[in-house]
Coordinates of C-alpha atoms in Angstrom, one line a residue:
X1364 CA 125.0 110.8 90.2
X1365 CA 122.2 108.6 91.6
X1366 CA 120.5 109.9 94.9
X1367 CA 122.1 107.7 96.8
X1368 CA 125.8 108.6 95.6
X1369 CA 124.3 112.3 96.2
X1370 CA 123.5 111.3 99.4
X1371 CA 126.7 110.1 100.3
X1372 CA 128.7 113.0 98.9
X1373 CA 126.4 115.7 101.2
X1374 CA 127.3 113.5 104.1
X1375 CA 130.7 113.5 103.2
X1376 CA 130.4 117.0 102.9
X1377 CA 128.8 117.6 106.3
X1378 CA 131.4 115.7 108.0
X1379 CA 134.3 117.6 106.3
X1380 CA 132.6 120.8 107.0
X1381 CA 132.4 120.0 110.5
X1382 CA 136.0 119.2 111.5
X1383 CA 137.8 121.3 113.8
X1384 CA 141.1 121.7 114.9
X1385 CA 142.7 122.3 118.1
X1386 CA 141.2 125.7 118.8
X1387 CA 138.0 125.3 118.0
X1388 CA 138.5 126.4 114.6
X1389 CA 136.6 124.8 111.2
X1390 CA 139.2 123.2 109.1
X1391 CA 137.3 124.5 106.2
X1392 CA 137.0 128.0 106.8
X1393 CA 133.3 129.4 106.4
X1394 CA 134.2 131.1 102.8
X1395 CA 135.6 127.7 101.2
X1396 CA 132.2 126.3 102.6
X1397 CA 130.8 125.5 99.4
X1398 CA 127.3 125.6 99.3
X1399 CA 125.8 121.7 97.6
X1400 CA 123.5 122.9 94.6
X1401 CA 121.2 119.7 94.0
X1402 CA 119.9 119.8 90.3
X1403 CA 117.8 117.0 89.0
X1404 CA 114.5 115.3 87.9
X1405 CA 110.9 116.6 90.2
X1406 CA 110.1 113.6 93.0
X1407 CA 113.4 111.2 92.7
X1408 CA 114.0 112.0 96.4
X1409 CA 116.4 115.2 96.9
X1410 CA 114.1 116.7 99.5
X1411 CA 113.6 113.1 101.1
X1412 CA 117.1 112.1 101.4
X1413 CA 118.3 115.3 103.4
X1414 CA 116.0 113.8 106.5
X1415 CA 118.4 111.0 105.9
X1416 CA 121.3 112.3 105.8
X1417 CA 120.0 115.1 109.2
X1418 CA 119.7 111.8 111.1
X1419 CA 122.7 110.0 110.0
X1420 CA 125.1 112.8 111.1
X1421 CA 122.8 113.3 114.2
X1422 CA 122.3 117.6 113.3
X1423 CA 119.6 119.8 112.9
X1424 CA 117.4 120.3 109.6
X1425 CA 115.8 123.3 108.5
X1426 CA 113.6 123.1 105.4
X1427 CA 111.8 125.8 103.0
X1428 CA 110.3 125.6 99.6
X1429 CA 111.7 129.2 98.3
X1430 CA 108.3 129.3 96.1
X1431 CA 106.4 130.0 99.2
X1432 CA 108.0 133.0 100.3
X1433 CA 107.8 136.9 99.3
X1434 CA 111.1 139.2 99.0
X1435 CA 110.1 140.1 102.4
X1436 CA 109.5 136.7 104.7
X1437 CA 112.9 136.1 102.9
X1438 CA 115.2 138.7 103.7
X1439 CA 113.3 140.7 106.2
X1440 CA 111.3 144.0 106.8
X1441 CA 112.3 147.2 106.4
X1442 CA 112.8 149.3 109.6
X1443 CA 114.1 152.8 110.2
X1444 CA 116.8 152.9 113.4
X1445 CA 119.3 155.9 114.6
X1446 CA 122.4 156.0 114.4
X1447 CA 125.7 158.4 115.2
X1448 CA 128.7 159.4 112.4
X1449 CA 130.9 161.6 112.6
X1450 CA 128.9 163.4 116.1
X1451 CA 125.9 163.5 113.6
X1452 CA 122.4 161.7 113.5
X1453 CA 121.4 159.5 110.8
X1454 CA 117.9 157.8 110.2
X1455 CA 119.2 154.2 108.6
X1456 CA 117.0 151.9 107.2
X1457 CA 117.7 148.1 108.4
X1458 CA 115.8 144.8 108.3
X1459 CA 114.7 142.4 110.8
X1460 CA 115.3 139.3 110.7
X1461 CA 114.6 136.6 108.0
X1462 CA 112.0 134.5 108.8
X1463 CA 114.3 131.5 107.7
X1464 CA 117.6 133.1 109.6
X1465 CA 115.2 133.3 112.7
X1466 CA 113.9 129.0 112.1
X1467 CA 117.8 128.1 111.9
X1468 CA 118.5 129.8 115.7
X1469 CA 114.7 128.4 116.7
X1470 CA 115.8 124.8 116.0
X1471 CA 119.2 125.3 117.6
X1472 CA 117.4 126.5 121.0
X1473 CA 114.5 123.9 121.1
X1474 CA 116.9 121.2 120.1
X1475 CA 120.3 122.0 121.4
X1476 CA 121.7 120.8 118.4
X1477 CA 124.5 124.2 117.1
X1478 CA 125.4 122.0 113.8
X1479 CA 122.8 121.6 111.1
X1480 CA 121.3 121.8 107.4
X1481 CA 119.7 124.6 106.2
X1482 CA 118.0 123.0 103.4
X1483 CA 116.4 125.3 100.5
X1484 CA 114.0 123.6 97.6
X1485 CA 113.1 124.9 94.2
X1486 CA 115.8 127.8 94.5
X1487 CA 115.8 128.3 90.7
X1488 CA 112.2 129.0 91.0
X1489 CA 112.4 131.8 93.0
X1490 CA 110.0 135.3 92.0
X1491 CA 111.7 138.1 90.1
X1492 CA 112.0 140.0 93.4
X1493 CA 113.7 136.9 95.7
X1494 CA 116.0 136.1 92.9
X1495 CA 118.7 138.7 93.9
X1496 CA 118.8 137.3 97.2
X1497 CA 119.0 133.7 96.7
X1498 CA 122.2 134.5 94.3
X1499 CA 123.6 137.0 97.5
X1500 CA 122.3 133.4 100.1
X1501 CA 124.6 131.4 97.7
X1502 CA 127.2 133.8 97.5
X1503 CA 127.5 135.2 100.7
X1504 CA 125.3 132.5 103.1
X1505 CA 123.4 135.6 104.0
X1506 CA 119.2 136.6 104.1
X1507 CA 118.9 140.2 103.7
X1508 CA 121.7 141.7 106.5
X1509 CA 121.7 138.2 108.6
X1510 CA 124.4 135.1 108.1
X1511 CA 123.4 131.8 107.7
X1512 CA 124.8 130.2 111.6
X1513 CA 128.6 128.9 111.8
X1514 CA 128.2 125.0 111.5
X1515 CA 125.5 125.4 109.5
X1516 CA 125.8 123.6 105.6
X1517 CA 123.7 125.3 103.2
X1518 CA 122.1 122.4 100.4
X1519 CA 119.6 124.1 98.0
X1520 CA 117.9 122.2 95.2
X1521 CA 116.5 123.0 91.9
X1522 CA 114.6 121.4 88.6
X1523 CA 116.6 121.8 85.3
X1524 CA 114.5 124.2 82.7
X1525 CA 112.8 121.3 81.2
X1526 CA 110.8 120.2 84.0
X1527 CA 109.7 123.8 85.1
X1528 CA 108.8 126.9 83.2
X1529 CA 109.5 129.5 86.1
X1530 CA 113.3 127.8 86.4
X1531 CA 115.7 130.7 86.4
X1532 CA 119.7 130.0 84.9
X1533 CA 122.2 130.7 87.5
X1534 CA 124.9 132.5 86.4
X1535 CA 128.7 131.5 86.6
X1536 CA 129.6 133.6 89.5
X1537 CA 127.4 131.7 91.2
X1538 CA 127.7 128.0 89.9
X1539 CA 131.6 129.2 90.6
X1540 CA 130.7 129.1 94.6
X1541 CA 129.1 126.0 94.8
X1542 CA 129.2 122.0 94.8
X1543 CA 127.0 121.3 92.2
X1544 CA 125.3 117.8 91.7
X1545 CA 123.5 116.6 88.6
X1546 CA 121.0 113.7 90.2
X1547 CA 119.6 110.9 87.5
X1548 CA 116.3 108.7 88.6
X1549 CA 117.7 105.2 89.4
X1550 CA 115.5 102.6 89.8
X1551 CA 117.9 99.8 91.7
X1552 CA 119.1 102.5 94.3
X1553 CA 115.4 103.5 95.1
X1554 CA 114.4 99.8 95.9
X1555 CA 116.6 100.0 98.6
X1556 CA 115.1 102.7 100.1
X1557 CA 111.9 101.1 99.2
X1558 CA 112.5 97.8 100.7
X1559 CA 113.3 99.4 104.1
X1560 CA 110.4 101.9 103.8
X1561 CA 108.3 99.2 103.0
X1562 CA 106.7 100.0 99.9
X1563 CA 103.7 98.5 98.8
X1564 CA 104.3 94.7 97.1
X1565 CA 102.5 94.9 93.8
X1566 CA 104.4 98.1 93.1
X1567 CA 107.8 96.8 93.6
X1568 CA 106.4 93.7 91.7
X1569 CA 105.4 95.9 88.5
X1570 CA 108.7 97.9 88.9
X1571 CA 110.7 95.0 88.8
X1572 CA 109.2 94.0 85.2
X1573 CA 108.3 97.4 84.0
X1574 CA 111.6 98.8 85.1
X1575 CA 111.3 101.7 82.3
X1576 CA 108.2 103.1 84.3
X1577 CA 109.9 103.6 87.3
X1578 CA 109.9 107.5 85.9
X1579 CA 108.8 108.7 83.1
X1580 CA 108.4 112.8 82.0
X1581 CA 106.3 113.8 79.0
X1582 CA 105.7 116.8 77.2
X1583 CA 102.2 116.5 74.9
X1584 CA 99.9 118.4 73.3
X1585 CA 97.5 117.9 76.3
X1586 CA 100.5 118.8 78.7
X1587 CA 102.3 116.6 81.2
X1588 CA 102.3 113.1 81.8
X1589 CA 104.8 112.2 84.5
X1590 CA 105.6 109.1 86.9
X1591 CA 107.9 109.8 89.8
X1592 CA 109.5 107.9 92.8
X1593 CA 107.4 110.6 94.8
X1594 CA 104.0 109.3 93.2
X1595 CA 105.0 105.3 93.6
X1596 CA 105.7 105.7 97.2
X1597 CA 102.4 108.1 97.8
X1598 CA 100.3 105.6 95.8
X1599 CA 101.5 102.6 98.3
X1600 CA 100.6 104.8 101.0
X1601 CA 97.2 105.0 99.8
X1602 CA 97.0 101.7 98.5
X1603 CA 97.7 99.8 102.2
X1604 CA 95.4 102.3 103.6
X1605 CA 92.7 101.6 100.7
X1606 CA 93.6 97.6 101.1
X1607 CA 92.8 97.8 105.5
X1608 CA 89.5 99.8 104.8
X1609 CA 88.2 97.2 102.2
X1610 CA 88.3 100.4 99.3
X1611 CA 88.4 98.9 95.7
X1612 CA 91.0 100.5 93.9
X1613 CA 90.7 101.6 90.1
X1614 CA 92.4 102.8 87.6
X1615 CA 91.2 106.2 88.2
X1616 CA 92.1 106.6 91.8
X1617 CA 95.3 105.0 90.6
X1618 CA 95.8 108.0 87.6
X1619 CA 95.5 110.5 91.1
X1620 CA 99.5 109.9 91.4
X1621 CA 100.6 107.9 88.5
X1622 CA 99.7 111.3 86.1
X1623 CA 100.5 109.2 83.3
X1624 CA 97.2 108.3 81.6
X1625 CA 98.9 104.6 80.1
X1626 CA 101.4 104.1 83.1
X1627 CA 98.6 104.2 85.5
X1628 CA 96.4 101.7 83.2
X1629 CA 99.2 99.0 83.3
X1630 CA 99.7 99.3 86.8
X1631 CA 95.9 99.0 87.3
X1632 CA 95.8 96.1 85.1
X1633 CA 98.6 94.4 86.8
X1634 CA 97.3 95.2 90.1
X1635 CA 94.2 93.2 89.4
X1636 CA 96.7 90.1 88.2
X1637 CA 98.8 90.6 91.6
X1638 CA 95.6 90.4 93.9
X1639 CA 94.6 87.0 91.3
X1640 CA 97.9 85.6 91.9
X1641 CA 97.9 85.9 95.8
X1642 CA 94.5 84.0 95.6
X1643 CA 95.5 81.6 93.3
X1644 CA 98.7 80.6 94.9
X1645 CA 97.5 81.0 98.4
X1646 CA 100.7 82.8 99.8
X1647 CA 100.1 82.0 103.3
X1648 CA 99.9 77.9 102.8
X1649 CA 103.1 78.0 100.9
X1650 CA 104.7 80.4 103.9
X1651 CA 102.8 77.8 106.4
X1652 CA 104.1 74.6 104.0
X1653 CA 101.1 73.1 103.4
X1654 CA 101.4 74.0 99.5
X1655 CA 99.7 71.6 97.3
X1656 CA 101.8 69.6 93.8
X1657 CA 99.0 71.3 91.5
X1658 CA 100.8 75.2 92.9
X1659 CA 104.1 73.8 92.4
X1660 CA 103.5 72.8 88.8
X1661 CA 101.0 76.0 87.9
X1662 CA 104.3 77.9 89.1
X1663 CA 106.6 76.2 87.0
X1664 CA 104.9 76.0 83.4
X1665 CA 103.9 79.7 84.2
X1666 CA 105.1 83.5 82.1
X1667 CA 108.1 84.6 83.5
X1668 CA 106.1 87.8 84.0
X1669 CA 103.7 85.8 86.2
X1670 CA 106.9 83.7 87.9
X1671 CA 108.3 87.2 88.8
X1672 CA 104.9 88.4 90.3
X1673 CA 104.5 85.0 92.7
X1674 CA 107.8 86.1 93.9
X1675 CA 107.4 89.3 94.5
X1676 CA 104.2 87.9 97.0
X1677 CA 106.8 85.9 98.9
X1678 CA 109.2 88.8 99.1
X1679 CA 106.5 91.1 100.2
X1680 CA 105.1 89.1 102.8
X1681 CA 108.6 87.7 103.9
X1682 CA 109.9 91.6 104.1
X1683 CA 106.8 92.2 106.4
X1684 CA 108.2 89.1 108.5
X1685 CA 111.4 90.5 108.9
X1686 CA 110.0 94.3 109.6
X1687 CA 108.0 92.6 112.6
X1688 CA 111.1 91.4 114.0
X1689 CA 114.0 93.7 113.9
X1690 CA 111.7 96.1 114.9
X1691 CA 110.4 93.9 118.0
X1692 CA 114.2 93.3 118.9
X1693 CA 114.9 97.1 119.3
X1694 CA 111.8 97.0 121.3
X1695 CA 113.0 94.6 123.5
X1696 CA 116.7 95.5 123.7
X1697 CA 115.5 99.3 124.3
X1698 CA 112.9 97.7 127.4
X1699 CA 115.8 95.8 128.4
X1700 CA 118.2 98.7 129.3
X1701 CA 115.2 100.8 130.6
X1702 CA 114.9 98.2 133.2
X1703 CA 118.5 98.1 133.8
X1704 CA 118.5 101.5 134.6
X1705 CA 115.4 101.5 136.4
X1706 CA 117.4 98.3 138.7
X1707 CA 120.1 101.3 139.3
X1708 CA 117.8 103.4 140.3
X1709 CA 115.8 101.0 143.1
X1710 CA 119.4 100.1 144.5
X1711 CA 120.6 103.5 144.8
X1712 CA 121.8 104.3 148.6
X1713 CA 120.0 107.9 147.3
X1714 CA 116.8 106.9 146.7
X1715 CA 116.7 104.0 149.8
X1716 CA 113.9 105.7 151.4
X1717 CA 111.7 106.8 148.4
X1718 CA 108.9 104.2 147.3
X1719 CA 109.2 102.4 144.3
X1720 CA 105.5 103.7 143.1
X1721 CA 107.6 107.4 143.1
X1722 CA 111.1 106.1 141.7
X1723 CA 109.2 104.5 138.8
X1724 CA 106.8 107.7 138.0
X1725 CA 109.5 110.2 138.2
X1726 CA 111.6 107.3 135.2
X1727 CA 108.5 107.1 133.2
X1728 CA 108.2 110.7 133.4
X1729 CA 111.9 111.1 131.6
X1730 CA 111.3 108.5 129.5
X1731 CA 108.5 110.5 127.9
X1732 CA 110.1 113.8 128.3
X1733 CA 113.5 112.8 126.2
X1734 CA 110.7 111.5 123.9
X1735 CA 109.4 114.7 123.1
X1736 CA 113.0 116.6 123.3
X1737 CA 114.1 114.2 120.5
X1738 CA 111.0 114.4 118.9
X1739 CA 111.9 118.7 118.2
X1740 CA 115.3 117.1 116.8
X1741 CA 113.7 115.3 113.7
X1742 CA 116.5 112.7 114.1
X1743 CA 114.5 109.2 115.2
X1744 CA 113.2 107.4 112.2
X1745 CA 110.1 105.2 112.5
X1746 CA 111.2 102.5 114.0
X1747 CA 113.3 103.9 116.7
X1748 CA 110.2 106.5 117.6
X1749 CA 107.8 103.2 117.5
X1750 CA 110.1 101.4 119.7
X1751 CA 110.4 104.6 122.2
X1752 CA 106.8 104.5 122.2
X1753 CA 106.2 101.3 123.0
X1754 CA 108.7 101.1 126.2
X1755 CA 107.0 103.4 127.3
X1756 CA 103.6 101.9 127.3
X1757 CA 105.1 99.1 128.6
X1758 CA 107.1 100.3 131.1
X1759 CA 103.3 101.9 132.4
X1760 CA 102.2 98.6 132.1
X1761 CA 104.3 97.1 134.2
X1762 CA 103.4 100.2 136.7
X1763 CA 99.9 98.9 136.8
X1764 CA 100.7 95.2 136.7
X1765 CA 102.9 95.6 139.7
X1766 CA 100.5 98.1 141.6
X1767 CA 97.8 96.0 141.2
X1768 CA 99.8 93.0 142.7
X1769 CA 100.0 95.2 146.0
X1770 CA 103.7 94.9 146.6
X1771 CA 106.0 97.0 148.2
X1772 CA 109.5 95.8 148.3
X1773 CA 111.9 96.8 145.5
X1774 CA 113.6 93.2 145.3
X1775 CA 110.2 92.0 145.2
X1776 CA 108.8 94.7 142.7
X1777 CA 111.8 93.9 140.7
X1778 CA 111.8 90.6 140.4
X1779 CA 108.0 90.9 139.4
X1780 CA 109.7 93.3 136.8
X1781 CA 111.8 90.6 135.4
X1782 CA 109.1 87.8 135.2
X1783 CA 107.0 90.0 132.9
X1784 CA 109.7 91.0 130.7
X1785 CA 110.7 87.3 130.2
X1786 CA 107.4 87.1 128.5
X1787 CA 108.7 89.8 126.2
X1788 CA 111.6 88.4 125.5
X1789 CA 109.4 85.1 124.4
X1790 CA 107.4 87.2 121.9
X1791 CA 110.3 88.3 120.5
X1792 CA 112.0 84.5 119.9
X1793 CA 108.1 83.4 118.8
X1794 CA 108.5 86.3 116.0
X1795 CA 112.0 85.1 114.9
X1796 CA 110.8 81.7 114.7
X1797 CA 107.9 82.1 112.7
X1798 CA 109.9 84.2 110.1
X1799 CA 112.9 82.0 109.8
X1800 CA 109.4 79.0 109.5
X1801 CA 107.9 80.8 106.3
X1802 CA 111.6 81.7 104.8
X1803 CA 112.5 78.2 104.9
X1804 CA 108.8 76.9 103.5
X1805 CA 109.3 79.8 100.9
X1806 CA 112.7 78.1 99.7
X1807 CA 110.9 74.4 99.9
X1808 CA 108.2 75.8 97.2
X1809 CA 111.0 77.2 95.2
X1810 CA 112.9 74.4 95.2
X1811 CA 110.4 72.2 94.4
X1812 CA 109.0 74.7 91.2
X1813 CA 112.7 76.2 90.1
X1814 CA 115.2 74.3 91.2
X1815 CA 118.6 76.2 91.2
X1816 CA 116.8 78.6 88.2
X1817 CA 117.3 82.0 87.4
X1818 CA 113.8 82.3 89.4
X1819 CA 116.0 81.4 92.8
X1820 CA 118.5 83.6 91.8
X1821 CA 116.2 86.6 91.7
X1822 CA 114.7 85.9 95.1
X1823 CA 118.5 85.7 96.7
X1824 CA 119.5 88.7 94.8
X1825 CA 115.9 90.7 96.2
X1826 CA 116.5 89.2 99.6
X1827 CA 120.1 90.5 99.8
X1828 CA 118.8 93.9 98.4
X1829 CA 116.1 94.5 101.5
X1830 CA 117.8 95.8 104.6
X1831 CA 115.2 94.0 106.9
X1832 CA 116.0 90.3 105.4
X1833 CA 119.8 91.3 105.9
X1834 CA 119.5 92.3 109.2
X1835 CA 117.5 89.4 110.0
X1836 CA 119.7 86.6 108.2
X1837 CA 122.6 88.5 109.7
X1838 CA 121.4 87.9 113.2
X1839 CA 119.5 84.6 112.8
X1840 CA 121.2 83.0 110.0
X1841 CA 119.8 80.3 107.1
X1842 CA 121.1 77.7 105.7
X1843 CA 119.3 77.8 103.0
X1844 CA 120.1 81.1 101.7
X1845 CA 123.8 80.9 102.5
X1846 CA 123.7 77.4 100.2
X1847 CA 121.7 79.3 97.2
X1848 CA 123.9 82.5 97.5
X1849 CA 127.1 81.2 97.8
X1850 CA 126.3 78.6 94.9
X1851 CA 124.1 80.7 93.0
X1852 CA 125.7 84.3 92.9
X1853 CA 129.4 82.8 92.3
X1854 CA 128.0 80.9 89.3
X1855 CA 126.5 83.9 87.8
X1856 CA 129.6 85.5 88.3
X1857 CA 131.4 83.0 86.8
X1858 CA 129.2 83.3 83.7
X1859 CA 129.6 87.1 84.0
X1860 CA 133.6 86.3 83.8
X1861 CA 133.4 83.9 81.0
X1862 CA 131.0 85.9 79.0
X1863 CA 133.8 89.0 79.3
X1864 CA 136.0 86.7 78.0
X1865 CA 134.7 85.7 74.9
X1866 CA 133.7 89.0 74.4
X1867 CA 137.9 90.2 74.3
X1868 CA 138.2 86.9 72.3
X1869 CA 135.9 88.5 69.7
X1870 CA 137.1 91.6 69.6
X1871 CA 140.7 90.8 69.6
X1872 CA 141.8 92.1 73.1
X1873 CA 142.8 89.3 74.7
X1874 CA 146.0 89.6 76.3
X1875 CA 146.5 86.0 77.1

């Protein structure tokens, strides 16, 4: 499988796992529980998509690298107690509890959340002395003399032999007690999860010509040379942060997480090409349409290599557009409930006598303690904690605005209230309208250097790809893009169909 088809088969899992019936009772008992045994490639996302897949189901996660722990942090420590058999006194020896045991029932009582992930990396490199117990944890969902909780889906993942000398081979009686999952690199599936993690430009830009070095894993005489999803998505990290202080970046700096001496070269090479081209072109006149004939016609003589990279400027840009405003709109829809409730709250028979000034501290004061409660639960992504955030910066703001003002009146206060968030709501109409501005000047350029080209069939098919330009078109609609992808995606179909056909002429197989 590809990570993503992984994904969805430990959600499916989880969801399966959690059923009860009428009595409470797990559909699946606890034994037919299957343990999910990821097995694939270092770095192509199998720690990173169990965050996703934590959030999506809305229950806890509980991660360890096994590699880090001792036989003893694992299973427990040794203790002598007392006990009576048979009218006789024995000295037993018991253990106390695993330090991982103990982290599932600690995130259950800081979060609330009973239903979870206990999520185990590198299992098959466990040390001599842990491996007996991570073959009993598989078996038997125990550490040491402690269960894994009830509710509670154990997903461990490991590196096939190749990649790791320390791998150990787990035997049938264990694979035999398992879900098993073989995970392949997949370059197409991770630009989604690019595209909405908003990876740097110029890498998907080199990806999307040098496809083949998406990831790469070498054995030479001077060791390993490897690429990995892991290292692309650290190196854009690095390379915005590099990019805002005004860092040149080199090839060397680039080798740091590209560990593949010629990989990390090329992309060098080609970042220096990618930072030409936005110069060149000047990206923010053709966004602004005020592109000039002679960047039309460079664009249209140009390598497809250099065609590809142009668009990939657009795309990035655009992508950063559409980022801005969806999320600016869950901003503003999240303030926009927050004052509803905080309306309730003035107009409440309960709270007649109290002053606004106290009503609106005590809200505030909620507001930013569910923060941090949901904060413990690991189940907000970026956006949604950024948006949190800011309504509650604003919702301060307001506080002082109002308090400043010097009135007293809740109508009066409230309608204050609803004056400043219309300038909110403005902001967030100004952002949609300079993004749908710059997507329609992007299509003008196109046009007027492509046509209806493969080029403009590329940038529908990238556009349709990257959650944010979805949302956004979803919600805002353009024409343009409905006219190119109904036009240009059913013609490429079409070929696709006649193509098959000729093909079953050719070989005979046609059945009509």
């Amino acid at each position: 499988m590809n990570i993503k088809q992984a994904k969805e088969e430990i959600k499916r899992a989880i969801e399966a796992y959690l059923i009860k019936n009428e009595f409470g009772e797990y559909l699946i008992p606890r034994v037919r529980q299957r343990p999910v045994l990821l097995m694939g490639a270092p770095g192509i996302g199998k720690t990173a998509i169990m965050e996703q897949v934590a959030r999506e189901c809305g229950v806890g996660l509980v991660s360890y690298s096994i590699t880090h722990h001792t036989r003893q942090s694992a299973i427990g420590l040794p203790f002598i107690s007392h006990k009576e058999y048979g009218g006789k006194e024995y000295a037993v020896t018991e253990y106390t509890m695993s330090e991982i045991i103990a982290s599932v029932y600690n995130k259950m009582e800081e979060t609330g959340l009973t239903e979870g992930i206990l999520f185990i990396d590198e299992i098959n490199c466990a040390s001599e002395t842990l491996a007996p117990a991570m073959l009993q944890f598989l078996q038997a969902k125990t550490f040491g003399a402690h269960s894994v909780p009830e509710g509670w889906l154990i997903v461990a993942a490991g590196n096939p032999p190749e990649y790791n000398k320390s791998v150990r081979e787990f035997d049938v009686v264990t694979l035999d007690r398992v879900k098993k999952i073989d995970v392949e690199p997949d370059f197409q599936v991770w630009k989604e999860y690019a595209y909405k993690h908003s990876v740097h430009g110029a890498i998907m830009s080199y990806l999307e010509i040098k496809k083949n070095n998406f990831y790469a894993m070498e054995t030479t005489v001077d060791g390993k040379r490897f690429v990995t999803a892991r290292g692309w998505e650290d190196l854009s990290t690095i390379l915005k942060v590099y990019e805002t202080m005004g860092i040149a970046i080199d090839a060397s700096m680039i080798a740091q997480y590209l560990q593949h001496q010629k990989i990390a070269r090329d992309f060098a090479n080609y970042l220096d090409l990618y930072n030409k081209y936005k110069t060149d072109y000047h990206v923010e006149d053709i966004l602004k349409g005020t592109f000039t004939p002679q960047a039309v016609s460079k664009l249209s003589t140009a390598s497809f290599d250099e065609k590809l990279s142009v668009l990939g400027l657009l795309l990035s840009r655009l992508s950063d557009d559409f980022r801005l405003a969806y999320e600016r709109d869950l901003f503003t829809t999240e303030l926009h409930q927050s004052l509803l409730e905080l309306k309730d709250r003035f107009q409440s028979p309960y709270c007649k006598e109290t002053p606004w000034e106290k009503l609106m501290e005590s809200f505030i004061e909620e507001k930013e303690n569910a923060y941090r409660q949901e904060q413990k639960t690991e189940l907000l992504d970026q956006s949604t904690k950024k948006s949190r955030l800011m309504t509650i910066e604003k919702l301060l703001a307001f506080e002082n605005q109002i308090k400043g003002l010097g009135l007293q009146d809740k109508d009066e206060v409230f309608q204050e209230v609803k004056t400043i968030f219309s300038n909110e709501v403005q902001t967030r109409q100004t952002i949609i309208d300079t993004s749908t501005y710059e997507l329609d000047n992007a299509f003008l350029f196109l046009e007027e250097a492509f046509g209806a080209g493969q080029e403009m069939v590329i940038f529908i098919t990238e556009l349709t790809t990257n959650f944010y330009s979805v949302k956004f078109i979803s919600e805002n609609g353009s024409e343009k893009y409905y006219q190119y992808n109904k036009e240009l995606l059913f013609d490429e179909k079409q070929k696709s169909i006649l193509k098959d056909i000729e093909s079953a002429k050719a070989e005979g197989t046609l059945l009509f």
